[in-house]
Each structure stands twice: as C-alpha cells, then as structure tokens.
Amino acid sequence: MNNALSGGRTLYMEQPNSEIVQCSQCGAKNRVPLYRTNEKAKCGKCGSLLNPAAGEDEKPYLLRCTECGARNKVPAGKTDKGPVCGVCKKPLRTEEIFKPQPVMVTEASFQKDVLGSPLPVLLFAWAPWCTTCRTFMPVIDGYAREVRGRVRVAKMNVDQTPNLASTYAIMSVPQIFVFDGGKLRENFPGAMQKNEIEMRMSRYL
Ligand SMILES: [Zn+2]
Ligand SMILES: [Zn+2]
C-alpha cells in the first residue's frame, strides 16, 4: 500500500457545495464546504468542533488512483491538500470522497461513477415495480450514509438502464453488485440485511 501525500498544493480551491451546520455548543450557524464536513471544521463564533465525531474519526481514506489503479492511503485531515498517487504522481480524486450518496447511476454516468470510482462500489440494481426492492431501499440508504467516503453506494434502476442490465445479465432484482478498480468483483441476487452487507464489503475496505 502506498502512502502518498504532498503538501503545499490545493487542487480544489473552488468548492461551491457547502452545507449549514449548527454549532452544538453556542447554536451559531456555520457554512461548511462539503469536503470539510467530515473533518475538524470549527465554529466561527466559539471555536468548538462542529462535528464532535470528527475528532475521533482519524481513520485514513483508502483511495484508488484512477490513473494507475494503485491504492493510496489519505489521512482524514489531508484530503483537501492535493494528495497525489504514490506510484504515478497523478492527483488523487479526493473530491469523490465527499460526493453525496447513494449515487443514481444512468447509462451515461456508469463509466465514471462505477467503473471509474476511486472507492469500492456497491451497486444496488432495482426496479420501481419490485416490492422487495422498495422494502429494501431504506437499508441501502442507511448503509450509504454510514460508509460515505469509504464505499460508494450507487443505485441503478434497471428499467432505465437496459443496456447495462443486459451487459451484466441482470435477470432478477433486487441484486447487489460489487465493483472495485473498474472491475466487477461479485454479485449477490436478492435482499440482504445491513450487517450482511457490512460483512461482505469488509474485504474491500
Ligand atoms: Zn459555536
Ligand atoms: Zn497512480
């Protein structure tokens, strides 16, 4: 595993996406860029940590270089410091860590959002007419929130993606597909509970 970091370069200066976070200590509302919400953003008024869990969450992110495929470890506080791949020195796509999810996948976005993801991908194939799929959706949404920045969780409506459904021979829904490094690794037909999903995904983390 490569630990690639370089200071002094900030690739993503312009970050239009931000969210309002209320300080739990003084109640002041702070605008925080999305790429910092998992980090140690502080209240502008009283200086308290806006996300108290951020102090404990020092686990580095594991990002695959989308140029050469090497996996790189990026410390939680360095994601906005323009880290580059330890092998090929190309910039790591750290902005993808904070992309809101689940990501809705279309035939047009599949290449970029699934095959080109720097994170392992759990793809949930579903259809609007499938009752089991709809029942199962909250489990997927809950898992998506839990693993944001670690696993990309994506949803694909097979009615709207007939070519992909054919490519991956999707005969039944719901079905879970796992992609990593641009390749299909596993697929699991049927619904799964969250602890089973966590267990099956643990080998990709
Ligand atoms: Zn405050
Ligand atoms: Zn690389």
PDB file of C-alpha atoms and ligand atoms in Angstrom:
ATOM      1  CA  MET A   1       0.000   0.000   0.000  1.00  0.00           C
ATOM      2  CA  ASN A   2       1.263   3.443  -0.831  1.00  0.00           C
ATOM      3  CA  ASN A   3       1.060   6.403   1.411  1.00  0.00           C
ATOM      4  CA  ALA A   4       1.253   9.329  -0.931  1.00  0.00           C
ATOM      5  CA  LEU A   5       0.977  12.874   0.203  1.00  0.00           C
ATOM      6  CA  SER A   6       2.323  16.169  -0.880  1.00  0.00           C
ATOM      7  CA  GLY A   7       1.746  19.402   0.916  1.00  0.00           C
ATOM      8  CA  GLY A   8       1.574  22.879  -0.490  1.00  0.00           C
ATOM      9  CA  ARG A   9      -0.784  22.203  -3.372  1.00  0.00           C
ATOM     10  CA  THR A  10      -4.506  22.708  -3.180  1.00  0.00           C
ATOM     11  CA  LEU A  11      -6.305  21.335  -6.182  1.00  0.00           C
ATOM     12  CA  TYR A  12      -9.857  22.055  -5.259  1.00  0.00           C
ATOM     13  CA  MET A  13      -9.900  25.693  -4.236  1.00  0.00           C
ATOM     14  CA  GLU A  14     -13.309  26.276  -5.732  1.00  0.00           C
ATOM     15  CA  GLN A  15     -15.870  24.220  -3.885  1.00  0.00           C
ATOM     16  CA  PRO A  16     -19.364  25.593  -4.429  1.00  0.00           C
ATOM     17  CA  ASN A  17     -21.102  22.871  -2.444  1.00  0.00           C
ATOM     18  CA  SER A  18     -21.484  23.693   1.206  1.00  0.00           C
ATOM     19  CA  GLU A  19     -23.896  22.962   3.983  1.00  0.00           C
ATOM     20  CA  ILE A  20     -25.101  24.815   7.062  1.00  0.00           C
ATOM     21  CA  VAL A  21     -24.027  23.201  10.318  1.00  0.00           C
ATOM     22  CA  GLN A  22     -25.358  24.451  13.634  1.00  0.00           C
ATOM     23  CA  CYS A  23     -22.824  24.584  16.469  1.00  0.00           C
ATOM     24  CA  SER A  24     -23.939  22.272  19.284  1.00  0.00           C
ATOM     25  CA  GLN A  25     -22.169  24.476  21.849  1.00  0.00           C
ATOM     26  CA  CYS A  26     -23.330  28.022  21.056  1.00  0.00           C
ATOM     27  CA  GLY A  27     -26.040  27.489  18.440  1.00  0.00           C
ATOM     28  CA  ALA A  28     -24.350  29.626  15.769  1.00  0.00           C
ATOM     29  CA  LYS A  29     -24.955  28.543  12.180  1.00  0.00           C
ATOM     30  CA  ASN A  30     -21.801  27.910  10.150  1.00  0.00           C
ATOM     31  CA  ARG A  31     -21.435  27.414   6.424  1.00  0.00           C
ATOM     32  CA  VAL A  32     -19.042  24.494   5.892  1.00  0.00           C
ATOM     33  CA  PRO A  33     -17.787  23.312   2.478  1.00  0.00           C
ATOM     34  CA  LEU A  34     -18.936  19.717   1.902  1.00  0.00           C
ATOM     35  CA  TYR A  35     -15.370  18.495   1.584  1.00  0.00           C
ATOM     36  CA  ARG A  36     -14.726  19.618   5.150  1.00  0.00           C
ATOM     37  CA  THR A  37     -17.827  18.299   6.900  1.00  0.00           C
ATOM     38  CA  ASN A  38     -16.071  15.030   7.799  1.00  0.00           C
ATOM     39  CA  GLU A  39     -13.123  16.933   9.163  1.00  0.00           C
ATOM     40  CA  LYS A  40     -12.316  19.254  12.003  1.00  0.00           C
ATOM     41  CA  ALA A  41     -14.322  22.293  10.927  1.00  0.00           C
ATOM     42  CA  LYS A  42     -14.704  24.700  13.854  1.00  0.00           C
ATOM     43  CA  CYS A  43     -17.463  27.103  14.825  1.00  0.00           C
ATOM     44  CA  GLY A  44     -16.602  30.645  13.703  1.00  0.00           C
ATOM     45  CA  LYS A  45     -18.107  32.089  16.881  1.00  0.00           C
ATOM     46  CA  CYS A  46     -16.938  29.891  19.762  1.00  0.00           C
ATOM     47  CA  GLY A  47     -14.282  27.677  18.169  1.00  0.00           C
ATOM     48  CA  SER A  48     -15.886  24.331  19.116  1.00  0.00           C
ATOM     49  CA  LEU A  49     -15.607  21.382  16.749  1.00  0.00           C
ATOM     50  CA  LEU A  50     -18.745  21.403  14.580  1.00  0.00           C
ATOM     51  CA  ASN A  51     -18.674  17.657  14.139  1.00  0.00           C
ATOM     52  CA  PRO A  52     -17.592  16.236  17.521  1.00  0.00           C
ATOM     53  CA  ALA A  53     -17.203  12.787  15.927  1.00  0.00           C
ATOM     54  CA  ALA A  54     -14.598  14.208  13.535  1.00  0.00           C
ATOM     55  CA  GLY A  55     -12.000  14.323  16.288  1.00  0.00           C
ATOM     56  CA  GLU A  56     -12.306  10.568  16.759  1.00  0.00           C
ATOM     57  CA  ASP A  57     -12.603   9.740  13.109  1.00  0.00           C
ATOM     58  CA  GLU A  58      -8.910   9.716  12.225  1.00  0.00           C
ATOM     59  CA  LYS A  59      -9.137   6.650  10.033  1.00  0.00           C
ATOM     60  CA  PRO A  60      -7.387   7.380   6.727  1.00  0.00           C
ATOM     61  CA  TYR A  61      -9.324   7.151   3.477  1.00  0.00           C
ATOM     62  CA  LEU A  62      -8.311   4.463   1.011  1.00  0.00           C
ATOM     63  CA  LEU A  63      -8.446   5.904  -2.470  1.00  0.00           C
ATOM     64  CA  ARG A  64      -7.654   4.073  -5.651  1.00  0.00           C
ATOM     65  CA  CYS A  65      -5.720   6.124  -8.188  1.00  0.00           C
ATOM     66  CA  THR A  66      -7.968   6.366 -11.231  1.00  0.00           C
ATOM     67  CA  GLU A  67      -4.903   6.665 -13.500  1.00  0.00           C
ATOM     68  CA  CYS A  68      -2.816   3.632 -12.472  1.00  0.00           C
ATOM     69  CA  GLY A  69      -5.117   1.730 -10.089  1.00  0.00           C
ATOM     70  CA  ALA A  70      -2.798   1.837  -7.042  1.00  0.00           C
ATOM     71  CA  ARG A  71      -4.487   2.161  -3.670  1.00  0.00           C
ATOM     72  CA  ASN A  72      -3.376   5.169  -1.645  1.00  0.00           C
ATOM     73  CA  LYS A  73      -3.918   6.000   1.996  1.00  0.00           C
ATOM     74  CA  VAL A  74      -5.010   9.600   2.598  1.00  0.00           C
ATOM     75  CA  PRO A  75      -5.161  10.810   6.235  1.00  0.00           C
ATOM     76  CA  ALA A  76      -8.556  12.298   7.117  1.00  0.00           C
ATOM     77  CA  GLY A  77      -7.143  15.806   7.599  1.00  0.00           C
ATOM     78  CA  LYS A  78      -5.238  15.871   4.292  1.00  0.00           C
ATOM     79  CA  THR A  79      -7.983  15.269   1.761  1.00  0.00           C
ATOM     80  CA  ASP A  80      -8.033  18.939   0.704  1.00  0.00           C
ATOM     81  CA  LYS A  81      -4.235  19.232   0.486  1.00  0.00           C
ATOM     82  CA  GLY A  82      -3.985  17.923  -3.073  1.00  0.00           C
ATOM     83  CA  PRO A  83      -2.548  14.457  -2.366  1.00  0.00           C
ATOM     84  CA  VAL A  84      -1.066  12.628  -5.358  1.00  0.00           C
ATOM     85  CA  CYS A  85      -0.697   8.927  -6.138  1.00  0.00           C
ATOM     86  CA  GLY A  86       2.457   7.401  -4.628  1.00  0.00           C
ATOM     87  CA  VAL A  87       3.076   5.381  -7.783  1.00  0.00           C
ATOM     88  CA  CYS A  88       2.274   7.622 -10.759  1.00  0.00           C
ATOM     89  CA  LYS A  89       2.136  11.036  -9.002  1.00  0.00           C
ATOM     90  CA  LYS A  90      -1.183  11.948 -10.615  1.00  0.00           C
ATOM     91  CA  PRO A  91      -3.662  13.828  -8.385  1.00  0.00           C
ATOM     92  CA  LEU A  92      -5.987  11.592  -6.386  1.00  0.00           C
ATOM     93  CA  ARG A  93      -9.673  12.324  -6.879  1.00  0.00           C
ATOM     94  CA  THR A  94     -10.308  13.207  -3.238  1.00  0.00           C
ATOM     95  CA  GLU A  95     -13.411  15.229  -4.157  1.00  0.00           C
ATOM     96  CA  GLU A  96     -15.129  11.894  -4.805  1.00  0.00           C
ATOM     97  CA  ILE A  97     -14.881  11.012  -1.107  1.00  0.00           C
ATOM     98  CA  PHE A  98     -17.496  13.596  -0.210  1.00  0.00           C
ATOM     99  CA  LYS A  99     -19.877  13.095  -3.076  1.00  0.00           C
ATOM    100  CA  PRO A 100     -23.428  12.748  -1.707  1.00  0.00           C
ATOM    101  CA  GLN A 101     -24.770   9.211  -1.903  1.00  0.00           C
ATOM    102  CA  PRO A 102     -26.451   6.954  -2.840  1.00  0.00           C
ATOM    103  CA  VAL A 103     -25.445   7.954  -6.364  1.00  0.00           C
ATOM    104  CA  MET A 104     -28.117   7.401  -9.022  1.00  0.00           C
ATOM    105  CA  VAL A 105     -26.449   5.624 -11.918  1.00  0.00           C
ATOM    106  CA  THR A 106     -27.515   6.071 -15.536  1.00  0.00           C
ATOM    107  CA  GLU A 107     -26.122   4.518 -18.693  1.00  0.00           C
ATOM    108  CA  ALA A 108     -24.273   7.793 -19.268  1.00  0.00           C
ATOM    109  CA  SER A 109     -22.748   8.003 -15.782  1.00  0.00           C
ATOM    110  CA  PHE A 110     -21.922   4.323 -15.215  1.00  0.00           C
ATOM    111  CA  GLN A 111     -18.406   4.544 -16.628  1.00  0.00           C
ATOM    112  CA  LYS A 112     -17.419   7.477 -14.431  1.00  0.00           C
ATOM    113  CA  ASP A 113     -19.401   6.759 -11.259  1.00  0.00           C
ATOM    114  CA  VAL A 114     -18.961   2.985 -11.073  1.00  0.00           C
ATOM    115  CA  LEU A 115     -16.028   1.780 -13.190  1.00  0.00           C
ATOM    116  CA  GLY A 116     -14.058   4.989 -12.602  1.00  0.00           C
ATOM    117  CA  SER A 117     -14.735   5.251  -8.879  1.00  0.00           C
ATOM    118  CA  PRO A 118     -11.675   5.662  -6.628  1.00  0.00           C
ATOM    119  CA  LEU A 119     -13.701   3.892  -3.910  1.00  0.00           C
ATOM    120  CA  PRO A 120     -15.093   0.353  -3.985  1.00  0.00           C
ATOM    121  CA  VAL A 121     -18.684   0.444  -5.253  1.00  0.00           C
ATOM    122  CA  LEU A 122     -21.783  -1.295  -4.009  1.00  0.00           C
ATOM    123  CA  LEU A 123     -24.331  -1.061  -6.815  1.00  0.00           C
ATOM    124  CA  PHE A 124     -27.944  -1.796  -5.974  1.00  0.00           C
ATOM    125  CA  ALA A 125     -29.911  -2.877  -9.035  1.00  0.00           C
ATOM    126  CA  TRP A 126     -33.634  -2.339  -8.588  1.00  0.00           C
ATOM    127  CA  ALA A 127     -36.871  -1.651 -10.421  1.00  0.00           C
ATOM    128  CA  PRO A 128     -39.878   0.507  -9.490  1.00  0.00           C
ATOM    129  CA  TRP A 129     -42.312  -2.425  -9.854  1.00  0.00           C
ATOM    130  CA  CYS A 130     -40.319  -4.596  -7.437  1.00  0.00           C
ATOM    131  CA  THR A 131     -41.882  -4.613  -3.966  1.00  0.00           C
ATOM    132  CA  THR A 132     -38.882  -6.276  -2.325  1.00  0.00           C
ATOM    133  CA  CYS A 133     -36.635  -3.583  -3.818  1.00  0.00           C
ATOM    134  CA  ARG A 134     -38.720  -0.810  -2.294  1.00  0.00           C
ATOM    135  CA  THR A 135     -38.804  -2.535   1.102  1.00  0.00           C
ATOM    136  CA  PHE A 136     -35.057  -2.952   0.954  1.00  0.00           C
ATOM    137  CA  MET A 137     -34.306   0.654  -0.102  1.00  0.00           C
ATOM    138  CA  PRO A 138     -34.020   2.107   3.462  1.00  0.00           C
ATOM    139  CA  VAL A 139     -31.332  -0.487   4.257  1.00  0.00           C
ATOM    140  CA  ILE A 140     -29.311   0.674   1.243  1.00  0.00           C
ATOM    141  CA  ASP A 141     -29.840   4.344   2.137  1.00  0.00           C
ATOM    142  CA  GLY A 142     -28.768   3.721   5.739  1.00  0.00           C
ATOM    143  CA  TYR A 143     -25.674   1.847   4.633  1.00  0.00           C
ATOM    144  CA  ALA A 144     -24.870   4.658   2.160  1.00  0.00           C
ATOM    145  CA  ARG A 145     -24.836   7.253   4.957  1.00  0.00           C
ATOM    146  CA  GLU A 146     -22.748   5.032   7.191  1.00  0.00           C
ATOM    147  CA  VAL A 147     -19.966   4.325   4.679  1.00  0.00           C
ATOM    148  CA  ARG A 148     -19.761   7.674   2.930  1.00  0.00           C
ATOM    149  CA  GLY A 149     -16.148   8.261   1.929  1.00  0.00           C
ATOM    150  CA  ARG A 150     -15.276   4.552   2.313  1.00  0.00           C
ATOM    151  CA  VAL A 151     -17.601   2.771  -0.098  1.00  0.00           C
ATOM    152  CA  ARG A 152     -19.536   4.353  -2.938  1.00  0.00           C
ATOM    153  CA  VAL A 153     -23.144   3.260  -2.768  1.00  0.00           C
ATOM    154  CA  ALA A 154     -24.991   3.539  -6.063  1.00  0.00           C
ATOM    155  CA  LYS A 155     -28.468   2.656  -7.271  1.00  0.00           C
ATOM    156  CA  MET A 156     -29.416   1.602 -10.752  1.00  0.00           C
ATOM    157  CA  ASN A 157     -32.992   1.407 -11.995  1.00  0.00           C
ATOM    158  CA  VAL A 158     -32.801  -1.480 -14.474  1.00  0.00           C
ATOM    159  CA  ASP A 159     -35.873  -0.219 -16.361  1.00  0.00           C
ATOM    160  CA  GLN A 160     -33.890   2.895 -17.289  1.00  0.00           C
ATOM    161  CA  THR A 161     -30.588   1.118 -17.958  1.00  0.00           C
ATOM    162  CA  PRO A 162     -31.473  -1.721 -20.368  1.00  0.00           C
ATOM    163  CA  ASN A 163     -28.003  -1.912 -21.927  1.00  0.00           C
ATOM    164  CA  LEU A 164     -26.294  -2.256 -18.553  1.00  0.00           C
ATOM    165  CA  ALA A 165     -28.912  -4.747 -17.402  1.00  0.00           C
ATOM    166  CA  SER A 166     -28.055  -6.784 -20.487  1.00  0.00           C
ATOM    167  CA  THR A 167     -24.266  -6.376 -20.099  1.00  0.00           C
ATOM    168  CA  TYR A 168     -24.406  -7.657 -16.528  1.00  0.00           C
ATOM    169  CA  ALA A 169     -27.108 -10.240 -17.297  1.00  0.00           C
ATOM    170  CA  ILE A 170     -29.437  -8.933 -14.616  1.00  0.00           C
ATOM    171  CA  MET A 171     -32.288 -11.433 -14.648  1.00  0.00           C
ATOM    172  CA  SER A 172     -33.746 -10.567 -11.269  1.00  0.00           C
ATOM    173  CA  VAL A 173     -33.955  -7.665  -8.830  1.00  0.00           C
ATOM    174  CA  PRO A 174     -33.020  -6.736  -6.210  1.00  0.00           C
ATOM    175  CA  GLN A 175     -29.417  -7.597  -6.866  1.00  0.00           C
ATOM    176  CA  ILE A 176     -26.207  -6.209  -5.404  1.00  0.00           C
ATOM    177  CA  PHE A 177     -23.060  -5.815  -7.489  1.00  0.00           C
ATOM    178  CA  VAL A 178     -19.623  -5.035  -6.107  1.00  0.00           C
ATOM    179  CA  PHE A 179     -17.115  -3.202  -8.304  1.00  0.00           C
ATOM    180  CA  ASP A 180     -13.561  -2.314  -7.374  1.00  0.00           C
ATOM    181  CA  GLY A 181     -10.774  -0.921  -9.521  1.00  0.00           C
ATOM    182  CA  GLY A 182     -13.069  -0.748 -12.554  1.00  0.00           C
ATOM    183  CA  LYS A 183     -13.984  -4.444 -12.425  1.00  0.00           C
ATOM    184  CA  LEU A 184     -16.991  -6.425 -11.320  1.00  0.00           C
ATOM    185  CA  ARG A 185     -15.895  -8.462  -8.299  1.00  0.00           C
ATOM    186  CA  GLU A 186     -19.038 -10.145  -7.004  1.00  0.00           C
ATOM    187  CA  ASN A 187     -22.788 -10.095  -7.256  1.00  0.00           C
ATOM    188  CA  PHE A 188     -25.475 -11.193  -4.858  1.00  0.00           C
ATOM    189  CA  PRO A 189     -29.042 -11.736  -6.004  1.00  0.00           C
ATOM    190  CA  GLY A 190     -31.793 -10.947  -3.507  1.00  0.00           C
ATOM    191  CA  ALA A 191     -32.104  -8.689  -0.487  1.00  0.00           C
ATOM    192  CA  MET A 192     -29.551  -8.502   2.322  1.00  0.00           C
ATOM    193  CA  GLN A 193     -29.683  -7.029   5.789  1.00  0.00           C
ATOM    194  CA  LYS A 194     -27.251  -4.257   6.689  1.00  0.00           C
ATOM    195  CA  ASN A 195     -24.967  -6.430   8.830  1.00  0.00           C
ATOM    196  CA  GLU A 196     -24.627  -8.885   5.965  1.00  0.00           C
ATOM    197  CA  ILE A 197     -23.771  -6.063   3.552  1.00  0.00           C
ATOM    198  CA  GLU A 198     -21.172  -4.753   6.016  1.00  0.00           C
ATOM    199  CA  MET A 199     -19.664  -8.203   6.352  1.00  0.00           C
ATOM    200  CA  ARG A 200     -19.462  -8.770   2.604  1.00  0.00           C
ATOM    201  CA  MET A 201     -17.995  -5.315   1.946  1.00  0.00           C
ATOM    202  CA  SER A 202     -15.384  -5.506   4.714  1.00  0.00           C
ATOM    203  CA  ARG A 203     -12.884  -7.252   2.432  1.00  0.00           C
ATOM    204  CA  TYR A 204     -12.855  -4.217   0.122  1.00  0.00           C
ATOM    205  CA  LEU A 205     -12.062  -1.703   2.870  1.00  0.00           C
TER     206      LEU A 205
HETATM  207 ZN    ZN B   1     -20.178  27.793  18.474  1.00  0.00          ZN
HETATM  208 ZN    ZN B   2      -1.424   6.321  -9.789  1.00  0.00          ZN
END
